[in-house]
CSV table of C-alpha atoms in Angstrom, one decimal:
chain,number,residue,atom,x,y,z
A,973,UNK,CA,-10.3,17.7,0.9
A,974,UNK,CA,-11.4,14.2,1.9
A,975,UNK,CA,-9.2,11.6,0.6
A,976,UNK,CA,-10.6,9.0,-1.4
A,977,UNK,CA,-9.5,6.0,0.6
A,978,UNK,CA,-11.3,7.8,3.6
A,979,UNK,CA,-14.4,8.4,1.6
A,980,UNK,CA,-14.8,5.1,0.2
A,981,UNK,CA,-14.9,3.3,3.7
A,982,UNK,CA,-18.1,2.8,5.5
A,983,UNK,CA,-18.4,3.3,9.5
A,984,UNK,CA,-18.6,-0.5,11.2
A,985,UNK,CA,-22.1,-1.3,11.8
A,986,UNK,CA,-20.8,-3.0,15.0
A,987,UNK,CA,-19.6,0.2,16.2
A,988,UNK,CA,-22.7,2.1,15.3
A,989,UNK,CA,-25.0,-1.0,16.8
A,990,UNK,CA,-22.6,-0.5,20.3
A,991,UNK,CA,-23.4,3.4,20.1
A,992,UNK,CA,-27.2,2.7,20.0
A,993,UNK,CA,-26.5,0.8,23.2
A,994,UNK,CA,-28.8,2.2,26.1
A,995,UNK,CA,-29.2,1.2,29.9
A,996,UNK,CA,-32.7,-0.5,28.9
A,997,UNK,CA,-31.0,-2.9,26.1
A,998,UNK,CA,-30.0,-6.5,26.3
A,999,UNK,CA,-26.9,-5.9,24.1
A,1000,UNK,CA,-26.2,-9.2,21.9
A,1001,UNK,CA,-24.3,-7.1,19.3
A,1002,UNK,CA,-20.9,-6.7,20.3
A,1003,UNK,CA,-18.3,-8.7,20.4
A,1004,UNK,CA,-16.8,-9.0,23.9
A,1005,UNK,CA,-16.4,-11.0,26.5
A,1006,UNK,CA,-18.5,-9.8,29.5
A,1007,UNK,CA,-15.7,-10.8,32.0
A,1008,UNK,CA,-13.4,-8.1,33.8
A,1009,UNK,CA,-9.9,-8.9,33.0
A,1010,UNK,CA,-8.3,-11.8,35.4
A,1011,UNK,CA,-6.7,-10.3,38.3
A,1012,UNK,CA,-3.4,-11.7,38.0
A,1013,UNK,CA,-2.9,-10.0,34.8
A,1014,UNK,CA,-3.8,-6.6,36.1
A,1015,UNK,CA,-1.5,-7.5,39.0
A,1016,UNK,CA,1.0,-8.0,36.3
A,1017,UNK,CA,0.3,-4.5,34.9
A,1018,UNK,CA,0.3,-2.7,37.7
A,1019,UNK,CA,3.5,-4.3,39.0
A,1020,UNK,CA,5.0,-2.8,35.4
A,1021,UNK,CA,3.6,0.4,36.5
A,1022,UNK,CA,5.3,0.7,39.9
A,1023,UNK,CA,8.1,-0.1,39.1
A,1024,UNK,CA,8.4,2.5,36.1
A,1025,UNK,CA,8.2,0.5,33.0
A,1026,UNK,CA,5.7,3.2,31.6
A,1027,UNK,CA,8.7,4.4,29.0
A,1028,UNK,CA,8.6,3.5,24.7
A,1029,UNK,CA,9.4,-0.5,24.6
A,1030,UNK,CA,11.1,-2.1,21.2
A,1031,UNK,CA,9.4,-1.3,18.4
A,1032,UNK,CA,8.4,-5.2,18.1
A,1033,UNK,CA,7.8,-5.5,21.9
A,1034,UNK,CA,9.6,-6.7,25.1
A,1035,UNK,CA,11.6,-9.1,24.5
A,1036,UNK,CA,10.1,-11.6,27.7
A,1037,UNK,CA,6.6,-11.3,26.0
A,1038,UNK,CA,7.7,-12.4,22.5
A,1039,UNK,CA,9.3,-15.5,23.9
A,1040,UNK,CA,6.3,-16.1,25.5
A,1041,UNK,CA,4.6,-15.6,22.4
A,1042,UNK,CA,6.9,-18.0,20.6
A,1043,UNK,CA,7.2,-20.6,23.4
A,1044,UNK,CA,3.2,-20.5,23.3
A,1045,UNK,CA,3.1,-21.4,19.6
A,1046,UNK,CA,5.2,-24.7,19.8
A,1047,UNK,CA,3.3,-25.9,23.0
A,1048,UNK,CA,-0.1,-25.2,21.6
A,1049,UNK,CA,0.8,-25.3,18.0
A,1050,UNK,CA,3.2,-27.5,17.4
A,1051,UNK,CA,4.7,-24.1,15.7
A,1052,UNK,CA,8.3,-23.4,15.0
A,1053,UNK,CA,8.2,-19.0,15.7
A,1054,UNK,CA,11.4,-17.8,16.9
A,1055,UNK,CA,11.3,-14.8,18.9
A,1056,UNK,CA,12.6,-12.2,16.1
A,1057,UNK,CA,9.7,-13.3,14.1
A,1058,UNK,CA,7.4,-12.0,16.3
A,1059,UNK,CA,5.6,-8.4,16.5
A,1060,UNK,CA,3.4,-7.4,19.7
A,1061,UNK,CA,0.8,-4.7,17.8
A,1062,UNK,CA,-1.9,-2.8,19.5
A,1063,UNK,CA,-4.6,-5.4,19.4
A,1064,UNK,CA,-4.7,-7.9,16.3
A,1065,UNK,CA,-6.9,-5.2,14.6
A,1066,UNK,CA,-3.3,-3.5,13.7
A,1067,UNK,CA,-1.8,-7.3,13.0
A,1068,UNK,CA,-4.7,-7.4,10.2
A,1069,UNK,CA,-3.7,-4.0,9.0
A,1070,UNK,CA,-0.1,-4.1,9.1
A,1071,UNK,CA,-0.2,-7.6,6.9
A,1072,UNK,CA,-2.6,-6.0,4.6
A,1073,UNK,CA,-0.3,-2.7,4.0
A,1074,UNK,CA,2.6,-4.5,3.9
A,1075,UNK,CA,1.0,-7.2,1.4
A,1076,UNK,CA,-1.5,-5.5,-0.9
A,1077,UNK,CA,-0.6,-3.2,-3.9
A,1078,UNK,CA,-3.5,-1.0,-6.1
A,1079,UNK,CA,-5.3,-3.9,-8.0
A,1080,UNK,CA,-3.9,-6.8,-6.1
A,1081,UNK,CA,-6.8,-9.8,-5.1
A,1082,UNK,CA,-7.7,-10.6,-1.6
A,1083,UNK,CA,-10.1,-13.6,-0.8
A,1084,UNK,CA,-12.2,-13.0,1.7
A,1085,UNK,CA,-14.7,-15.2,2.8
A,1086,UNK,CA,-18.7,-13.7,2.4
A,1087,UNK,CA,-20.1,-13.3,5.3
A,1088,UNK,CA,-16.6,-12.4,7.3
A,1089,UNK,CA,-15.3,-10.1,9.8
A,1090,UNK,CA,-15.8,-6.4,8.8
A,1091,UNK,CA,-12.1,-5.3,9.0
A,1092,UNK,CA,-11.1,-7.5,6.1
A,1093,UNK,CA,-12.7,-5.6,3.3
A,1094,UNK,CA,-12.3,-2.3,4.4
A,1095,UNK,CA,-8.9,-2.7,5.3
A,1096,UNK,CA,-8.3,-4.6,1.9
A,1097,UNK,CA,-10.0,-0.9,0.6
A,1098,UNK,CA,-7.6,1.1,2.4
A,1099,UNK,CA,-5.0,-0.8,0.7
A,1100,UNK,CA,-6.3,-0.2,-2.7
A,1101,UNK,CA,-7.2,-4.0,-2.9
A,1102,UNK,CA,-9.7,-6.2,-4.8
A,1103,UNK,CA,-11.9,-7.8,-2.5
A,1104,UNK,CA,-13.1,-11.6,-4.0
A,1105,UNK,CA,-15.6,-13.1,-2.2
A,1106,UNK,CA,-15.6,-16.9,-1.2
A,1107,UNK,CA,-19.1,-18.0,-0.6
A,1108,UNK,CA,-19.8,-20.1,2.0
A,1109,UNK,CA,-22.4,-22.7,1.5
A,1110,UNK,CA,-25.7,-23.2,4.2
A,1111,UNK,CA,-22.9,-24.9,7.3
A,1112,UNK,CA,-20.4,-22.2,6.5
A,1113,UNK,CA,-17.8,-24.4,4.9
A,1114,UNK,CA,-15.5,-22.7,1.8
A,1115,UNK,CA,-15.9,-24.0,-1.9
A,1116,UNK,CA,-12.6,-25.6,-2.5
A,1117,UNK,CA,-13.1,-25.5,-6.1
A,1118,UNK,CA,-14.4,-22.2,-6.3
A,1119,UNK,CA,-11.7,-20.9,-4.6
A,1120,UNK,CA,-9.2,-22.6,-7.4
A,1121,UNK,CA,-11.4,-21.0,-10.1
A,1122,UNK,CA,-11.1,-17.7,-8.5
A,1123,UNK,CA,-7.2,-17.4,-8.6
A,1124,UNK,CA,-5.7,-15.1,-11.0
A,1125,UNK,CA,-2.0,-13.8,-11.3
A,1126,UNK,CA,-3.0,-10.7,-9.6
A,1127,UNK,CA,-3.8,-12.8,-5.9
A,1128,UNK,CA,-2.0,-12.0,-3.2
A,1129,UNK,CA,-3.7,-13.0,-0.2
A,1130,UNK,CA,-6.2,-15.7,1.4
A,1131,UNK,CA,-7.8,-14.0,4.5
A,1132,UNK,CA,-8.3,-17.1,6.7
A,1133,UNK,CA,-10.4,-16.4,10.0
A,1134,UNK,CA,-11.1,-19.7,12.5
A,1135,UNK,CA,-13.2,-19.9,15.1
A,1136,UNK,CA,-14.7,-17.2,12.5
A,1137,UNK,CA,-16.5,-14.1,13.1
A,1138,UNK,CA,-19.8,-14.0,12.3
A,1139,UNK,CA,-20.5,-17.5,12.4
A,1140,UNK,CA,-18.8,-19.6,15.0
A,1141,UNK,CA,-17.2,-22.1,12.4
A,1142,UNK,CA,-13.9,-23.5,13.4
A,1143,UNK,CA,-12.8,-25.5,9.9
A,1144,UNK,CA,-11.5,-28.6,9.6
A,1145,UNK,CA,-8.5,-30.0,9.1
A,1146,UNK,CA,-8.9,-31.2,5.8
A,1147,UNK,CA,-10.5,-27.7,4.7
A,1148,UNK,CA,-7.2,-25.8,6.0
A,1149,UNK,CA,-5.0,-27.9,4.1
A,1150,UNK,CA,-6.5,-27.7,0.6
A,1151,UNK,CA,-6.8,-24.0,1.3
A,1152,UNK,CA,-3.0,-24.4,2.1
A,1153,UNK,CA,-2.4,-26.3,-1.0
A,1154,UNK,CA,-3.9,-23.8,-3.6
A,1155,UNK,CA,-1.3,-21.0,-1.2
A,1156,UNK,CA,1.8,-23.0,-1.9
A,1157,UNK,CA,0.7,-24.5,-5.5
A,1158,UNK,CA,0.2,-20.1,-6.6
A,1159,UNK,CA,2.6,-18.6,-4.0
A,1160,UNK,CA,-0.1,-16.7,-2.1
A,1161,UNK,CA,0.7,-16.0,1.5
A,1162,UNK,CA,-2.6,-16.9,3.9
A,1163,UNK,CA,-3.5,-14.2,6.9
A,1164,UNK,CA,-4.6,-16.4,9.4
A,1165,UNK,CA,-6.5,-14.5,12.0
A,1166,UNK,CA,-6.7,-16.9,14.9
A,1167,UNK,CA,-8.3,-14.3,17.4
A,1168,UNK,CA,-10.6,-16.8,18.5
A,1169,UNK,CA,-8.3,-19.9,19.1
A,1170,UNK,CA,-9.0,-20.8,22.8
A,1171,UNK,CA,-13.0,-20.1,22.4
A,1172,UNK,CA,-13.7,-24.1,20.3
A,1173,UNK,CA,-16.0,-26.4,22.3
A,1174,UNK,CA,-16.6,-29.6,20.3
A,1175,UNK,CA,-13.7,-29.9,18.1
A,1176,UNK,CA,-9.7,-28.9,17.0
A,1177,UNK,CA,-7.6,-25.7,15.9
A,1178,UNK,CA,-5.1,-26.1,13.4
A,1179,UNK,CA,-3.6,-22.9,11.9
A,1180,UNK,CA,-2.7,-23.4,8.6
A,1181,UNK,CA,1.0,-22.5,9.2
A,1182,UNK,CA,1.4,-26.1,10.1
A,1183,UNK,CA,0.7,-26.8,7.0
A,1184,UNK,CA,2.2,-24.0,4.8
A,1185,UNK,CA,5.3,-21.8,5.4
A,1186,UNK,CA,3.4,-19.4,3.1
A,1187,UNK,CA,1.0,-17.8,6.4
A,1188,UNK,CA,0.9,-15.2,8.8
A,1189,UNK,CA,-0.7,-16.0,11.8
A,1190,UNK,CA,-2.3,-13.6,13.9
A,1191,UNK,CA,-3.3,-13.7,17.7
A,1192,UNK,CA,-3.7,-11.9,20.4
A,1193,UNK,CA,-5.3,-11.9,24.2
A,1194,UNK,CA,-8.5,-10.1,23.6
A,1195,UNK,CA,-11.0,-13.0,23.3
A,1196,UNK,CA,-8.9,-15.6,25.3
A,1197,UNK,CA,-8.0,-13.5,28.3
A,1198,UNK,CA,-10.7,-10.8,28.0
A,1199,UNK,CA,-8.2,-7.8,27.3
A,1200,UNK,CA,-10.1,-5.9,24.7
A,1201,UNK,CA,-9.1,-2.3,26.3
A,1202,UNK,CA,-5.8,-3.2,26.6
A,1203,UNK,CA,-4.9,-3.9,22.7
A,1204,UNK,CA,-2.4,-6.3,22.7
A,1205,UNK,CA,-1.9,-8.8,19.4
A,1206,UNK,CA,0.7,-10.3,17.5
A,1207,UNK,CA,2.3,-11.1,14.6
A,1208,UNK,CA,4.4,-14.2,13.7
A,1209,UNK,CA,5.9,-15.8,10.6
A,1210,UNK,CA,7.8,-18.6,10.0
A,1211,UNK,CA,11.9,-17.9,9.2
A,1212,UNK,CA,11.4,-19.3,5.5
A,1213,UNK,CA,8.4,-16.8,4.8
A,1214,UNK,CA,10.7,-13.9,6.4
A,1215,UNK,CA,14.0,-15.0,4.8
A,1216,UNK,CA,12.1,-14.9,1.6
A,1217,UNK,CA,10.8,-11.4,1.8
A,1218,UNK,CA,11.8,-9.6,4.8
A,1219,UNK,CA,8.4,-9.7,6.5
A,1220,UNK,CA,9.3,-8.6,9.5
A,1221,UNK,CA,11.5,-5.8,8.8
A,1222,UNK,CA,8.9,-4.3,6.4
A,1223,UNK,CA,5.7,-4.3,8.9
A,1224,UNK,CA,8.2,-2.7,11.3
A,1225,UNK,CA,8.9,0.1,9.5
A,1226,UNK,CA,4.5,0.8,9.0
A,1227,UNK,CA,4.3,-0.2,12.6
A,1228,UNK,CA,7.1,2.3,13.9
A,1229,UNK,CA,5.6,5.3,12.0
A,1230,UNK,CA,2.1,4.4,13.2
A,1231,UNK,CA,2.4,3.0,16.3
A,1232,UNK,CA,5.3,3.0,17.8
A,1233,UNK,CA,4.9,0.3,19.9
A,1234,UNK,CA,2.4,-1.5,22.1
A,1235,UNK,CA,1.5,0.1,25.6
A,1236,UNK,CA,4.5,-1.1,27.6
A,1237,UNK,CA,2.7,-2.0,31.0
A,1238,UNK,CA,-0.1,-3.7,28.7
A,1239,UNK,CA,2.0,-6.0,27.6
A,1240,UNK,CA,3.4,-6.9,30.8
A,1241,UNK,CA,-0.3,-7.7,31.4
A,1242,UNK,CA,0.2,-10.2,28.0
A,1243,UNK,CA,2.9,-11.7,29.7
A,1244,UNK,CA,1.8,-12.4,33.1
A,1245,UNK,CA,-1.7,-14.0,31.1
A,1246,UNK,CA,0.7,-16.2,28.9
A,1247,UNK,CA,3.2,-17.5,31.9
A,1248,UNK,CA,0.3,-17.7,34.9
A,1249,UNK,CA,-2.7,-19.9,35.2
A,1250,UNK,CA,-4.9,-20.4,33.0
A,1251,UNK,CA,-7.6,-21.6,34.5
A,1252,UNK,CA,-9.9,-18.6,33.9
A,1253,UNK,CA,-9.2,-19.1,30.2
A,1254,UNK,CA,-11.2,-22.2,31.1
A,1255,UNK,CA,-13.4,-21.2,33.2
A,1256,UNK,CA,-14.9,-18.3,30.0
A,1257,UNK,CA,-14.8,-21.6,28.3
A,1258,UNK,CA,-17.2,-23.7,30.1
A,1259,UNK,CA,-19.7,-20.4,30.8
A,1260,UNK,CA,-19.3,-19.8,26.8
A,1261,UNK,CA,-20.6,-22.9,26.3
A,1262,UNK,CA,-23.7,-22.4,28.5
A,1263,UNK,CA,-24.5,-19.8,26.6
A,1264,UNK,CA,-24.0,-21.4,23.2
A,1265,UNK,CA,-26.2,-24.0,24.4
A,1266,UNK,CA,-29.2,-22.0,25.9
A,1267,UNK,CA,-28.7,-19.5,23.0
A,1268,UNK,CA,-29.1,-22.7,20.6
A,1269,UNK,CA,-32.1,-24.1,22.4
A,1270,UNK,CA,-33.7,-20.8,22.6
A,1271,UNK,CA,-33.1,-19.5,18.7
A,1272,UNK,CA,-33.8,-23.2,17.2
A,1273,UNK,CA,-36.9,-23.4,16.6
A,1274,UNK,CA,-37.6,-20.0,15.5
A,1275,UNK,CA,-34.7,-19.8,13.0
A,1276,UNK,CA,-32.6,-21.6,10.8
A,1277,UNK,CA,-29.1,-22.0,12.4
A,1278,UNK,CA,-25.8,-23.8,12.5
A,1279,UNK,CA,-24.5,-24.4,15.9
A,1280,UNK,CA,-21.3,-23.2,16.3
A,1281,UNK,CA,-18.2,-24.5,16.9
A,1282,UNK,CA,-16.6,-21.5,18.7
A,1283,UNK,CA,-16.5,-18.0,19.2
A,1284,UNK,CA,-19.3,-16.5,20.9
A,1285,UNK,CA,-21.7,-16.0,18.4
A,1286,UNK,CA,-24.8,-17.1,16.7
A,1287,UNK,CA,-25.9,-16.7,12.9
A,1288,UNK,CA,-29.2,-17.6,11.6
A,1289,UNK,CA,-30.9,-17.6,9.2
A,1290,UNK,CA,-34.1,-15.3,9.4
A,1291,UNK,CA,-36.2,-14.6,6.1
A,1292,UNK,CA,-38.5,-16.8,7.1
A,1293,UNK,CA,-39.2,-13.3,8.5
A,1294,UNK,CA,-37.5,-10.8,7.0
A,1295,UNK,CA,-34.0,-9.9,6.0
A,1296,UNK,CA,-31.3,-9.6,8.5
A,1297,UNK,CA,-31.4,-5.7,8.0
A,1298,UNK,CA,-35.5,-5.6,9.0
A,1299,UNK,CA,-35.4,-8.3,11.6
A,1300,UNK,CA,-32.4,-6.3,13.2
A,1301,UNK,CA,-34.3,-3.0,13.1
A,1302,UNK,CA,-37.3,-4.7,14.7
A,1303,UNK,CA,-35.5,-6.2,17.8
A,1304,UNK,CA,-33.4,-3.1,18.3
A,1305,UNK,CA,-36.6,-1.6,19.3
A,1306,UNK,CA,-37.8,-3.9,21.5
A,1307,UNK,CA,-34.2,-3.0,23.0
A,1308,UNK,CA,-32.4,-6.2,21.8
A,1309,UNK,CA,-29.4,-5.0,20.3
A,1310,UNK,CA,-27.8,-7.2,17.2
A,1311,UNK,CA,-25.8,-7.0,14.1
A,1312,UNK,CA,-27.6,-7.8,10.4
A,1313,UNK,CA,-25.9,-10.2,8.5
A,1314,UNK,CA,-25.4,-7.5,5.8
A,1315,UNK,CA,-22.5,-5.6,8.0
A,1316,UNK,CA,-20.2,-9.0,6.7
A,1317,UNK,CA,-21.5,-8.8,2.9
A,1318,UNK,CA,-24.1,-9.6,0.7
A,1319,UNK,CA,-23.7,-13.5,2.2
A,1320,UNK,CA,-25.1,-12.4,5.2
A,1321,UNK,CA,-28.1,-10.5,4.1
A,1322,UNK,CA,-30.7,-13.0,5.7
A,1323,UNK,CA,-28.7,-13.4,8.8
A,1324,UNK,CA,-28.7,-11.7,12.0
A,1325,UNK,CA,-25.4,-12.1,14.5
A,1326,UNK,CA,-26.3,-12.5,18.2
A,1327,UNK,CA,-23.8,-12.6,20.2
A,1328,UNK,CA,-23.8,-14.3,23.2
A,1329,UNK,CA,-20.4,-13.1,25.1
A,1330,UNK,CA,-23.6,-11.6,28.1
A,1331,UNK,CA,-25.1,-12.4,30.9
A,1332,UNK,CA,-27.0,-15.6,31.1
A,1333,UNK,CA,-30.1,-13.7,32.6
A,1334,UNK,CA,-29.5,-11.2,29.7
A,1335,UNK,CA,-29.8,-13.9,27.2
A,1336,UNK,CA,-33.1,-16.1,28.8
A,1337,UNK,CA,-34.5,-12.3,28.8
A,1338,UNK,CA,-33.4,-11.7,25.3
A,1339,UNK,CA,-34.7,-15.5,24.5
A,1340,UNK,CA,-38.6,-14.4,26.1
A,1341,UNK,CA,-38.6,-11.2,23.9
A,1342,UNK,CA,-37.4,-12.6,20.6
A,1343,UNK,CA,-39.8,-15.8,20.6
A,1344,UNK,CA,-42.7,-13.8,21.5
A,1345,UNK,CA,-41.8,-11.6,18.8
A,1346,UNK,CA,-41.3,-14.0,16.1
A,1347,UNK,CA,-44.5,-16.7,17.3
């Protein structure tokens, strides 16, 4: 009775790592910022809610938020999104699928970097996709060449994801643009999931839609603005892309049949986080940063690791020990709850993914167990 897109798809081992989750653990599994939402934000929501804006919204959003949205692009981008090019979805977990669906026929490619977010390959599943992995190498950077080599005429789309989730890389400049090269020079179209954009310490975000009108970029307030329960992404695409194929227009009609629209006082919430301060956006910042560094100092000399650049996790390497799947078992029960590298493909296998979007007490606690373990 089952369908076979349904059957095919494995639970999230996030999801099941978050259910194991018991008042005794120091959870360093999921990803989300530990942070109630700022209060001017839910000030902004509740204001929505008094005054009755609790009805169905445009299918593409309110009309104030998406020229928030687009005036946000050009001052922190540099990016040219008009308004009508913009769709508010219900957290960029629907961006990623609405791009997908609207992209990706039975049999068409999708590169996907190996390790890299869960969503992308199942989703790419759903679809009927071919996932191709793009290896990284030991510092998590993409083989250029290998990702030349592994274009065929049945590519469609380069999944692009920086700060990236598992491993805290933000890439370079000159990385984005080749990438955006081999897009132009084979007319793929890039989804650039910039989820993590305001979580870099150290160096730069460019989204590779200043580089190529071939790109969808998608954001959204979760990370930044620590909003996961209220769901609230977008979409936006350049007016050549949308001209050329009627981007836009197409999502809407999956988004409409699926959806509806975003929660209507939640994204007043997204606006009021977009048009006042943003100094708690800095504030996460700097305490994310603490973290990294006390998660780096602690991890360091039991496991291989790259420091990263952003986000709010940690990846090492641990078969010194084990693989990521038996080291992951063995700290969840001594009640420190992580993700194994496998959960992001077979790149990952002798990772593990700590996050470190907790308490700093958590994570000096966490520290204690894990080197005493691993001595």
């Amino acid at each position: 009775m089952i369908s076979n897109r349904c059957k095919n798809i494995e639970p999230s081992e996030i999801r099941k790592i978050f259910n194991m989750a018991t008042k005794d653990s120091i959870n360093l599994g999921i990803g989300e910022p530990d942070f109630d939402t700022p209060q001017h934000i839910v000030e902004g929501a509740k204001k929505a809610l008094d005054e009755g804006k609790t009805h169905y919204t445009p299918n593409n959003g309110i009309p104030e938020l998406r020229e928030a949205i687009s005036h946000k692009l050009k001052i922190d981008n540099n990016l040219d999104v008009d308004a009508n090019n913009i769709i508010t979805t219900c957290g960029a977990s629907e961006a990623l699928m609405l791009s997908l669906m609207t992209l990706v026929n039975k049999g068409d490619e999708v590169l996907i970097s190996n390790p890299g977010f869960v969503s992308y390959n199942s989703l790419t599943q759903l679809c009927e996709g071919n996932i191709i992995s793009m290896k990284l190498d030991e510092k998590f950077n993409i083989d250029i060449e290998e990702v030349k080599n592994s274009i065929t005429n049945k590519t469609k789309c380069i999944m692009l994801n920086s700060p990236a989730n598992p491993t805290g890389k933000v890439m370079d400049k000159s990385e984005i643009k080749a990438i955006c090269d081999i897009a132009e020079d084979n007319n793929i179209i890039i989804i650039s999931d910039e989820i993590y954009e305001k979580i870099i310490y150290d160096k730069k975000h460019y989204s590779p839609m200043g580089f190529t009108d071939n790109c969808i970029l998608i954001n959204g307030f979760s990370k930044s603005h620590a909003m996961t329960g209220w769901r609230i992404g977008y979409i936006g695409i350049n007016e050549n892309l949308n001209k050329k194929y009627d981007l836009i227009e197409n999502m809407t009609k999956i988004h409409q049949y699926g959806f509806a629209c975003a929660t209507s006082f939640a994204q007043y919430g997204a606006l009021e986080a977009l048009t006042g301060s943003q100094n708690c956006v800095n504030e996460m910042l700097n305490e994310f940063r603490r973290r990294r560094d006390l998660m780096v100092n602690g991890l360091k000399n039991t496991f291989k690791l790259t420091v990263p650049d952003g986000a709010f996790y940690v990846f090492p390497n641990v078969e010194e020990y084990g693989n990521g799947m038996e080291i992951s078992q063995k700290l969840i029960e001594n009640n420190i709850l992580c993700v194994p590298g496998i959960a992001f493909g077979s790149g990952g296998e002798n990772y593990v993914r700590f996050s470190y979007a907790t308490k700093y007490e958590d994570i000096e606690k966490a520290l204690e167990i894990i080197n005493n373990l691993f001595e």
